[in-house]
PDB file of C-alpha atoms in Angstrom:
ATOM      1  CA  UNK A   1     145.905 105.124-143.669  1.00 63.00           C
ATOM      2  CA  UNK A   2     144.993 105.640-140.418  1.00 79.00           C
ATOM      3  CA  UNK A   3     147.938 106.170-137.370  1.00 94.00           C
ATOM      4  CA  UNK A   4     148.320 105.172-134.217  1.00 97.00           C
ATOM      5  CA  UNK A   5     145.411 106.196-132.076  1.00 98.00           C
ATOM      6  CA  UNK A   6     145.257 106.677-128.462  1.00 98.00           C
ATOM      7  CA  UNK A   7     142.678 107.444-125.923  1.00 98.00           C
ATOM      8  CA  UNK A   8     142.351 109.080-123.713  1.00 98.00           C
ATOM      9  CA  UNK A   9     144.555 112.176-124.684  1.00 97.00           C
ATOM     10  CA  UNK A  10     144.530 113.784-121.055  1.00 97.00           C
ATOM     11  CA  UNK A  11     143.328 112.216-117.990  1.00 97.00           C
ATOM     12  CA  UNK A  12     144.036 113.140-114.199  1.00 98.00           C
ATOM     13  CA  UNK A  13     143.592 110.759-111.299  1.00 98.00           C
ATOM     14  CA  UNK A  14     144.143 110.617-107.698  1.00 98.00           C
ATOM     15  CA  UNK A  15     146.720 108.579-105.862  1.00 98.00           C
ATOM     16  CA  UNK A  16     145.363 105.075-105.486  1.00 98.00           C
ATOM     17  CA  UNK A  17     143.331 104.809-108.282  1.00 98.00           C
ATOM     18  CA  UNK A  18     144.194 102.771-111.096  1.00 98.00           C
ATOM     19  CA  UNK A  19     144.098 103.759-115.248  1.00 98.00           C
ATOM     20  CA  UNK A  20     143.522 102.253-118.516  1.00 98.00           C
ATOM     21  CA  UNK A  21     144.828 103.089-121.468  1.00 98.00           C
ATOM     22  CA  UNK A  22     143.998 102.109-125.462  1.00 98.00           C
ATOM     23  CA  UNK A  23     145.806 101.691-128.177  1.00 98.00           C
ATOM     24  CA  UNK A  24     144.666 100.722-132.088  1.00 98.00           C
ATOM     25  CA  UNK A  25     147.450  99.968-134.315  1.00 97.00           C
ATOM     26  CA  UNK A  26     147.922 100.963-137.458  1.00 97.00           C
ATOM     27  CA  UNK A  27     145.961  98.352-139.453  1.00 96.00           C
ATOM     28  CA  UNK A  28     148.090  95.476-140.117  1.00 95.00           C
ATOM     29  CA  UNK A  29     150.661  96.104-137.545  1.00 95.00           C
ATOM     30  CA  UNK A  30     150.751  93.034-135.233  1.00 95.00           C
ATOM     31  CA  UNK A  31     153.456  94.559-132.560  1.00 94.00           C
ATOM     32  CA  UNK A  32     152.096  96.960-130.151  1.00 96.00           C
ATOM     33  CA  UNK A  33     154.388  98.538-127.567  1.00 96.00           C
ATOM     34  CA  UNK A  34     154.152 100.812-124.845  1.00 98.00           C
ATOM     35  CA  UNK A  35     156.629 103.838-123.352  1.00 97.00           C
ATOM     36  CA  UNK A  36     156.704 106.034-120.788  1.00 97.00           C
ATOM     37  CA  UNK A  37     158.023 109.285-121.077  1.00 96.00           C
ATOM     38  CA  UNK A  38     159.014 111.629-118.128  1.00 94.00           C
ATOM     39  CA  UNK A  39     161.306 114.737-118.175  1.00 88.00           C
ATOM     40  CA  UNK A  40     163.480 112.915-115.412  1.00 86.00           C
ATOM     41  CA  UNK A  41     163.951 109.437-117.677  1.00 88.00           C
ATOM     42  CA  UNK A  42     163.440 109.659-121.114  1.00 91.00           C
ATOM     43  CA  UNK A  43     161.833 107.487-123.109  1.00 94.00           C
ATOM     44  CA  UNK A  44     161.789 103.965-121.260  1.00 95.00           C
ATOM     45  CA  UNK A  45     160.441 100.790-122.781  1.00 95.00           C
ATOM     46  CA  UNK A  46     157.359  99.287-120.710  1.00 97.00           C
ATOM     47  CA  UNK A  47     156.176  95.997-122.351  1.00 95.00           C
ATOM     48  CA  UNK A  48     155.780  94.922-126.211  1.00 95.00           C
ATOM     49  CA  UNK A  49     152.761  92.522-127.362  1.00 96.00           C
ATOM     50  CA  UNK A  50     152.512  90.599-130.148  1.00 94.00           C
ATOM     51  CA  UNK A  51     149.729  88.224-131.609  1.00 93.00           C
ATOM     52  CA  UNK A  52     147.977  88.795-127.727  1.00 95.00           C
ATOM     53  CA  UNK A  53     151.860  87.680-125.614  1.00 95.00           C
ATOM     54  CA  UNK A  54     153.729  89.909-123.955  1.00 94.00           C
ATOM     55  CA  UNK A  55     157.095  89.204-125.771  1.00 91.00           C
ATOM     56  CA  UNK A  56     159.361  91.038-124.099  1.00 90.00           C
ATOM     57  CA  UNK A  57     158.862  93.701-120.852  1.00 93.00           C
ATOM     58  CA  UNK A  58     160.812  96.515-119.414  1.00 93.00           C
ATOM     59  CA  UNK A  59     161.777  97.118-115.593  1.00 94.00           C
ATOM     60  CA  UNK A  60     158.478  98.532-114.730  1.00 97.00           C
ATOM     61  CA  UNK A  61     157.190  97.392-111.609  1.00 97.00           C
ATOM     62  CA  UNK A  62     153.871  94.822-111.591  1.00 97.00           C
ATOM     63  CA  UNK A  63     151.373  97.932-111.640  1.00 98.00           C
ATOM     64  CA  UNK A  64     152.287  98.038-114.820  1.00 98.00           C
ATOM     65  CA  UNK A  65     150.268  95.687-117.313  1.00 98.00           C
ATOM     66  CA  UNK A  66     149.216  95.482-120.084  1.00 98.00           C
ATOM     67  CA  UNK A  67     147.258  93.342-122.708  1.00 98.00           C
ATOM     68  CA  UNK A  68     146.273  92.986-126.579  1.00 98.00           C
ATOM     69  CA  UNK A  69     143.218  91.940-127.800  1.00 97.00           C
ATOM     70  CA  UNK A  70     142.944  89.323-131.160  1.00 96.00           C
ATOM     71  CA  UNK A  71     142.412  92.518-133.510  1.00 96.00           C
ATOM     72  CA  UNK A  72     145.718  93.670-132.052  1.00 96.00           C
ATOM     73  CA  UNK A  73     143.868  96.557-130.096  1.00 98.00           C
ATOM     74  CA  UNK A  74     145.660  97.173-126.666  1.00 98.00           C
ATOM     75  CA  UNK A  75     145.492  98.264-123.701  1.00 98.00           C
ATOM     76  CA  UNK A  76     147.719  99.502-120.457  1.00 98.00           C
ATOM     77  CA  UNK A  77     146.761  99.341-117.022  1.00 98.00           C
ATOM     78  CA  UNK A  78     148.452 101.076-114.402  1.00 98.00           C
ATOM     79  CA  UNK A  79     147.112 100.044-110.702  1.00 97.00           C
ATOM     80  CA  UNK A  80     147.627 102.415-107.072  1.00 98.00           C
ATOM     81  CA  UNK A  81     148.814 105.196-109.331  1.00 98.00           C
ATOM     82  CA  UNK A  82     151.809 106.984-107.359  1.00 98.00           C
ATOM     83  CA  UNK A  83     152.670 111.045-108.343  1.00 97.00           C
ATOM     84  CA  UNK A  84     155.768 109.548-110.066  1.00 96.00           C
ATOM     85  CA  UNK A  85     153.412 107.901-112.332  1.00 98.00           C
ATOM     86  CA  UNK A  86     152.693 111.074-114.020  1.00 97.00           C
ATOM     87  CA  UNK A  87     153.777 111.150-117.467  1.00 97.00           C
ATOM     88  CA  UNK A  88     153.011 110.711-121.270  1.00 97.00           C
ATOM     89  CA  UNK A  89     152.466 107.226-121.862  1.00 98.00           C
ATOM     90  CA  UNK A  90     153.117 106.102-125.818  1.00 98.00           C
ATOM     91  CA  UNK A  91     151.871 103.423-127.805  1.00 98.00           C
ATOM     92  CA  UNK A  92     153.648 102.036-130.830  1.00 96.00           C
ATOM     93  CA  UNK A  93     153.213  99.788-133.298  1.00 96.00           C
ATOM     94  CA  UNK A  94     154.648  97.859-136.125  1.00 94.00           C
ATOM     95  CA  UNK A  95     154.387  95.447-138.384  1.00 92.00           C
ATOM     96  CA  UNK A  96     155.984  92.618-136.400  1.00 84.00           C
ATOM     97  CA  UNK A  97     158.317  94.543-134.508  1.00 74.00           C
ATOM     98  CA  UNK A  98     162.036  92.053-135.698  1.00 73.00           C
ATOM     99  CA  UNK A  99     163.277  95.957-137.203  1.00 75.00           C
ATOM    100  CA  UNK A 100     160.353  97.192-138.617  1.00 83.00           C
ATOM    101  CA  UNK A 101     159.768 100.452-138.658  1.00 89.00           C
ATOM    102  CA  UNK A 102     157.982 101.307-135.272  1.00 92.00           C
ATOM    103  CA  UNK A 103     155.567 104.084-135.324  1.00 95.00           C
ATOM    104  CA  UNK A 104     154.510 106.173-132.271  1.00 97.00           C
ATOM    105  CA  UNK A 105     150.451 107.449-131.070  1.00 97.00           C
ATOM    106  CA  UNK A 106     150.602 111.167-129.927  1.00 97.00           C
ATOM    107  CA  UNK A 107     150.311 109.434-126.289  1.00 97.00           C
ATOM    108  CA  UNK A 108     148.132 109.901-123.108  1.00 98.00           C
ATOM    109  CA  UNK A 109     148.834 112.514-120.884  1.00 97.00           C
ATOM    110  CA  UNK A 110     148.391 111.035-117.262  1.00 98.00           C
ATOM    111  CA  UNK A 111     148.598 113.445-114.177  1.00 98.00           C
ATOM    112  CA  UNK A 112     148.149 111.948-110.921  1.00 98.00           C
ATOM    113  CA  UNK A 113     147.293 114.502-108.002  1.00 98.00           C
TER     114      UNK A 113
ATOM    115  CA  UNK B   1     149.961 120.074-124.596  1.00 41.00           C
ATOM    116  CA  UNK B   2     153.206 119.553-121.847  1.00 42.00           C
ATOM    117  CA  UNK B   3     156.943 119.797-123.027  1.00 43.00           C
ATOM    118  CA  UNK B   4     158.801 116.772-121.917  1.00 47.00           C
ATOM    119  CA  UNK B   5     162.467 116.613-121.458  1.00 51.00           C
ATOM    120  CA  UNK B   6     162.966 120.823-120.510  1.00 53.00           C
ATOM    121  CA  UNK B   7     166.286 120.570-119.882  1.00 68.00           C
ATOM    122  CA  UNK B   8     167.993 118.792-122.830  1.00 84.00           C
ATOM    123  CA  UNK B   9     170.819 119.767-124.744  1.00 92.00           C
ATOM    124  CA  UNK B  10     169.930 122.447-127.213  1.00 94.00           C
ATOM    125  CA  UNK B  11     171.329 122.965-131.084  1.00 96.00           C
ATOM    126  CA  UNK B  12     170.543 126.293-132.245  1.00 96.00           C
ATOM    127  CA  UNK B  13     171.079 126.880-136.164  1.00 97.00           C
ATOM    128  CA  UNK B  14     169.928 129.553-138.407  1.00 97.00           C
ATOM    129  CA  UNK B  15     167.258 128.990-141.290  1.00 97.00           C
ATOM    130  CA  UNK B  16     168.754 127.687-144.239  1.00 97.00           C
ATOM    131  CA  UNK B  17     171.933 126.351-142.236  1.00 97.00           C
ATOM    132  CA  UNK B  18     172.957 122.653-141.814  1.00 97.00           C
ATOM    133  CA  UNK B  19     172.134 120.785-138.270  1.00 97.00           C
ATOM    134  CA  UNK B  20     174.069 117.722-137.775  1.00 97.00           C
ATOM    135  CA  UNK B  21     172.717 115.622-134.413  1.00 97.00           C
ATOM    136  CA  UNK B  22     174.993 113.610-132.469  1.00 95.00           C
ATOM    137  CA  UNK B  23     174.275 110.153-130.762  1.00 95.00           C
ATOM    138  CA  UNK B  24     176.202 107.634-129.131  1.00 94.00           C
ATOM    139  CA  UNK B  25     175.062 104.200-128.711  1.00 91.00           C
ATOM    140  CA  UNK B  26     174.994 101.759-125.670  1.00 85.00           C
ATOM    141  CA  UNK B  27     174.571  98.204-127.115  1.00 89.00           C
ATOM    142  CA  UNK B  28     177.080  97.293-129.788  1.00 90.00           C
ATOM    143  CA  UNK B  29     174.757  94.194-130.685  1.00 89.00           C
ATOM    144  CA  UNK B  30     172.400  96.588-131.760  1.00 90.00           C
ATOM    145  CA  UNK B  31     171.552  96.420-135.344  1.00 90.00           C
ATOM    146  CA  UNK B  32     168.958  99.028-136.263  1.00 92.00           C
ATOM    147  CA  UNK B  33     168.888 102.676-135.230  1.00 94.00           C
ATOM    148  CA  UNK B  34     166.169 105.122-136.052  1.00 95.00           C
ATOM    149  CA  UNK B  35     165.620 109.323-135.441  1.00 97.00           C
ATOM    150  CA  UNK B  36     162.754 110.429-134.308  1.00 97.00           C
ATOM    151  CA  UNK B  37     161.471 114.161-133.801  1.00 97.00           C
ATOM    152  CA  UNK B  38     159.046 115.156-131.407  1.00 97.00           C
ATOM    153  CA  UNK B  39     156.998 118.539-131.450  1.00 95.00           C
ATOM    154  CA  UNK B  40     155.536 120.168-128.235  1.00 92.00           C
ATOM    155  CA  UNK B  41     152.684 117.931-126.890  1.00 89.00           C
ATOM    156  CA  UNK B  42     152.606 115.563-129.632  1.00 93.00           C
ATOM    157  CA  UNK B  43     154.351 111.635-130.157  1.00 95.00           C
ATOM    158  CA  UNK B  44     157.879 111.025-131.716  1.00 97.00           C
ATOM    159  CA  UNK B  45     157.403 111.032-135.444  1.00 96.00           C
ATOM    160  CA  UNK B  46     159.212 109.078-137.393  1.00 96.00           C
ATOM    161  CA  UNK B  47     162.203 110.640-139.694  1.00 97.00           C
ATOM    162  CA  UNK B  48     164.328 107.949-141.283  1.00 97.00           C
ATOM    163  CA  UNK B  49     166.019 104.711-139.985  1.00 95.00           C
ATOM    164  CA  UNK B  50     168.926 102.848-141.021  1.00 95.00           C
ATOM    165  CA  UNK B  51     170.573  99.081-140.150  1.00 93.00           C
ATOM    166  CA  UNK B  52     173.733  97.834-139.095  1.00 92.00           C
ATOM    167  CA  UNK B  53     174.459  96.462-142.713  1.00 93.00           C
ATOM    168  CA  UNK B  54     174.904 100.077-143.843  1.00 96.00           C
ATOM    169  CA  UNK B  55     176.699 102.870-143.107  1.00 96.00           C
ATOM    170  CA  UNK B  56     174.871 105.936-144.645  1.00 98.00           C
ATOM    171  CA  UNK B  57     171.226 106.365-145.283  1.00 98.00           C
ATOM    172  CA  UNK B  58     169.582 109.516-147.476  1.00 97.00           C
ATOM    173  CA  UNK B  59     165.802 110.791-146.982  1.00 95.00           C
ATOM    174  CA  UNK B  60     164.437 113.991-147.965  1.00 94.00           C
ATOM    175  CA  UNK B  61     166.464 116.311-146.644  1.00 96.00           C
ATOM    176  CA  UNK B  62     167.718 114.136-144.446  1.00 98.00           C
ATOM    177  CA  UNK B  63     171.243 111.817-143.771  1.00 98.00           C
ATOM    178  CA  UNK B  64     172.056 109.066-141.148  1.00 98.00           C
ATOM    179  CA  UNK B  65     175.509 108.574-140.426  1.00 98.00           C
ATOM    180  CA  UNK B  66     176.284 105.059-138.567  1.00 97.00           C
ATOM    181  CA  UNK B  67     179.701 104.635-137.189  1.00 96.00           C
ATOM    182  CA  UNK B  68     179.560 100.617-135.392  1.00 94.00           C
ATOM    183  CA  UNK B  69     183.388 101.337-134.629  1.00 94.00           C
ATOM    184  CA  UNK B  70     182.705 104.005-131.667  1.00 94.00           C
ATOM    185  CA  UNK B  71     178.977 103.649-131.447  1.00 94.00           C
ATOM    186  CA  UNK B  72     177.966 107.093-132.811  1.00 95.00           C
ATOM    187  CA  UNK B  73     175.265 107.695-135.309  1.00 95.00           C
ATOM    188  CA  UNK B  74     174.341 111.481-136.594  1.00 97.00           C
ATOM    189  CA  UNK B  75     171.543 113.176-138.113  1.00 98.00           C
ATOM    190  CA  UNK B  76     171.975 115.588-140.784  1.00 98.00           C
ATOM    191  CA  UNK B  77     169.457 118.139-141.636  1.00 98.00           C
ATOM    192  CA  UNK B  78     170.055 119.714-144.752  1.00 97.00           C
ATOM    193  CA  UNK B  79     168.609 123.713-145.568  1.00 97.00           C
ATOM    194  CA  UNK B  80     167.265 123.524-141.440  1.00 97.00           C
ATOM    195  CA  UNK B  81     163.584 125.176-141.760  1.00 97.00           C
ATOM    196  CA  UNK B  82     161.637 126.720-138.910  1.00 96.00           C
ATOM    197  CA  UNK B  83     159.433 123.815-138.936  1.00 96.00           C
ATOM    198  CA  UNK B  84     162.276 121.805-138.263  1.00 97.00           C
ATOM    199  CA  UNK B  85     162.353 122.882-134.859  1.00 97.00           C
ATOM    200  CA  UNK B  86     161.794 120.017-132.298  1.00 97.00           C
ATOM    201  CA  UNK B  87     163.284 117.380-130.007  1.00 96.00           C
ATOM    202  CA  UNK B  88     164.871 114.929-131.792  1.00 97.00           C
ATOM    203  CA  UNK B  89     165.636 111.270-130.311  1.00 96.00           C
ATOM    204  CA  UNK B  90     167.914 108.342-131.599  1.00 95.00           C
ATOM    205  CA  UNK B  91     166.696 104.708-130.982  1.00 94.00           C
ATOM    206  CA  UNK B  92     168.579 101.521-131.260  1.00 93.00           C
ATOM    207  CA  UNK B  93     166.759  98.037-131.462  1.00 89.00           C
ATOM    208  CA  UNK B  94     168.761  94.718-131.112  1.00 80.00           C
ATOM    209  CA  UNK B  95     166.787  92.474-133.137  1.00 67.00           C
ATOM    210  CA  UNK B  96     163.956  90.798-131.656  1.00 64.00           C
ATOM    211  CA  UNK B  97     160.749  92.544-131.106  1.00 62.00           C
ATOM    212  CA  UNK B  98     160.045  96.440-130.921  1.00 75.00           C
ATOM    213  CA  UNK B  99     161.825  97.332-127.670  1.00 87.00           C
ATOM    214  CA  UNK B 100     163.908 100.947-128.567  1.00 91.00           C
ATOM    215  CA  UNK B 101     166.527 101.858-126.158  1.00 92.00           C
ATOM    216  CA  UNK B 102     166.279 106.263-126.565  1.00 93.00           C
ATOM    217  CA  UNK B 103     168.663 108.295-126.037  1.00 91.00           C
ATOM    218  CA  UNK B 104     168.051 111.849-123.740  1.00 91.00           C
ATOM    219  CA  UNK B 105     167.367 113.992-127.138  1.00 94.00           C
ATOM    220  CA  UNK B 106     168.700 117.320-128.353  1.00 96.00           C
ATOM    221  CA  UNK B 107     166.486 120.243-128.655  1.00 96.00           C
ATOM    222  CA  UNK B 108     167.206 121.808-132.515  1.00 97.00           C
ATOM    223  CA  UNK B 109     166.022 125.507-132.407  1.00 96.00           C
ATOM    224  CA  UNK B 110     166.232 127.403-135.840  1.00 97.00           C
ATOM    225  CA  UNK B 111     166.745 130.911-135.479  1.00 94.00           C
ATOM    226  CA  UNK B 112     165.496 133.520-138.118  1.00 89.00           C
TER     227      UNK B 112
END
């Protein structure tokens, strides 16, 4: 059975662009979630989508978005990309999130110059 | 691929020794808590999870310890192999959806 698969693996941008990243879930899994992962912060919580809603959303500002797609494919957007958004961004998913177990992609690697 | 999180706290064991993780928890209405471990330029793999209903959980090699009285949960690697070496993260979840609160992670290094 296939993972969690994300795409790109490595990208670098510029200031001021904007990024998109996908996700596929591990077939079946219906929750997809997204984290950001920085030396400074950790592992922080960006948004959660299941059955195409956003169900629940971290303190990211409104750059951040996000959507899923009716196969439960989905995708991140990050608009103006600022240095600080330079980090490995994670995609998770599970079956319907509600404590199942939550399985993580092997990320994007986003540098912004 | 990157390292995140350089300057974490670090566990170093020898092969074949015991490593025992510590955690403490923020939210005491969470009720399920799982350990991740992350290699060098990779995503947090899942090791073994456990819920609030229970207060000990065995894998392969593996224990979680959950203590809801002080909000501390451990990880217990038994017979610590080379391979083990990694970041490892504990996540709580409180109930609805998939977010995971993380804690900062503790680098295990297994010495020969």
């Amino acid at each position: 059975k296939a993972g969690v698969t994300q795409t790109p693996r490595y990208l670098i941008k510029t200031r001021g662009q904007q990024v998109t990243l996908s996700c596929s879930p591990i077939s079946g899994h219906r929750s997809v979630s997204w984290y950001q992962q920085t030396p400074g912060q950790g592992l922080q919580f960006l948004f959660e989508y299941f059955s195409e809603t956003q169900r629940n959303k971290g303190n990211f500002p409104g750059r951040f978005s996000g959507r899923q797609f009716s196969n439960s494919r989905s995708e991140m957007n990050v608009s103006t990309l600022e240095l600080g958004d330079s980090a490995l961004y994670l995609c998770a998913s599970s079956l319907s999130g509600n404590g199942n177990t939550i399985y993580f992609g092997e990320g994007s690697w986003l540098t912004v110059v | 691929g990157e390292s995140v999180g350089l300057h974490l706290p670090t566990l170093s064991v020898q092969e074949g020794d015991n490593s025992i993780i510590n955690c403490a928890y923020s939210n005491s209405a969470s009720d399920y808590f799982i350990w991740y471990k992350q290699e060098s330029g990779k995503g947090p793999q899942f090791i073994i999870d456990i819920r609030s209903n229970m207060d000990k959980r065995q894998g392969q090699r593996v224990t979680v310890l959950l203590n809801k009285t002080v909000k501390h949960l451990s990880l217990q690697i038994a017979a610590t192999q080379p391979g083990d070496s990694a970041v490892y993260f504990c996540a709580e979840n409180a109930g609805t959806a998939s977010k995971l609160t993380f804690g900062t992670g503790t680098r295990l290094q297994v010495t020969l």
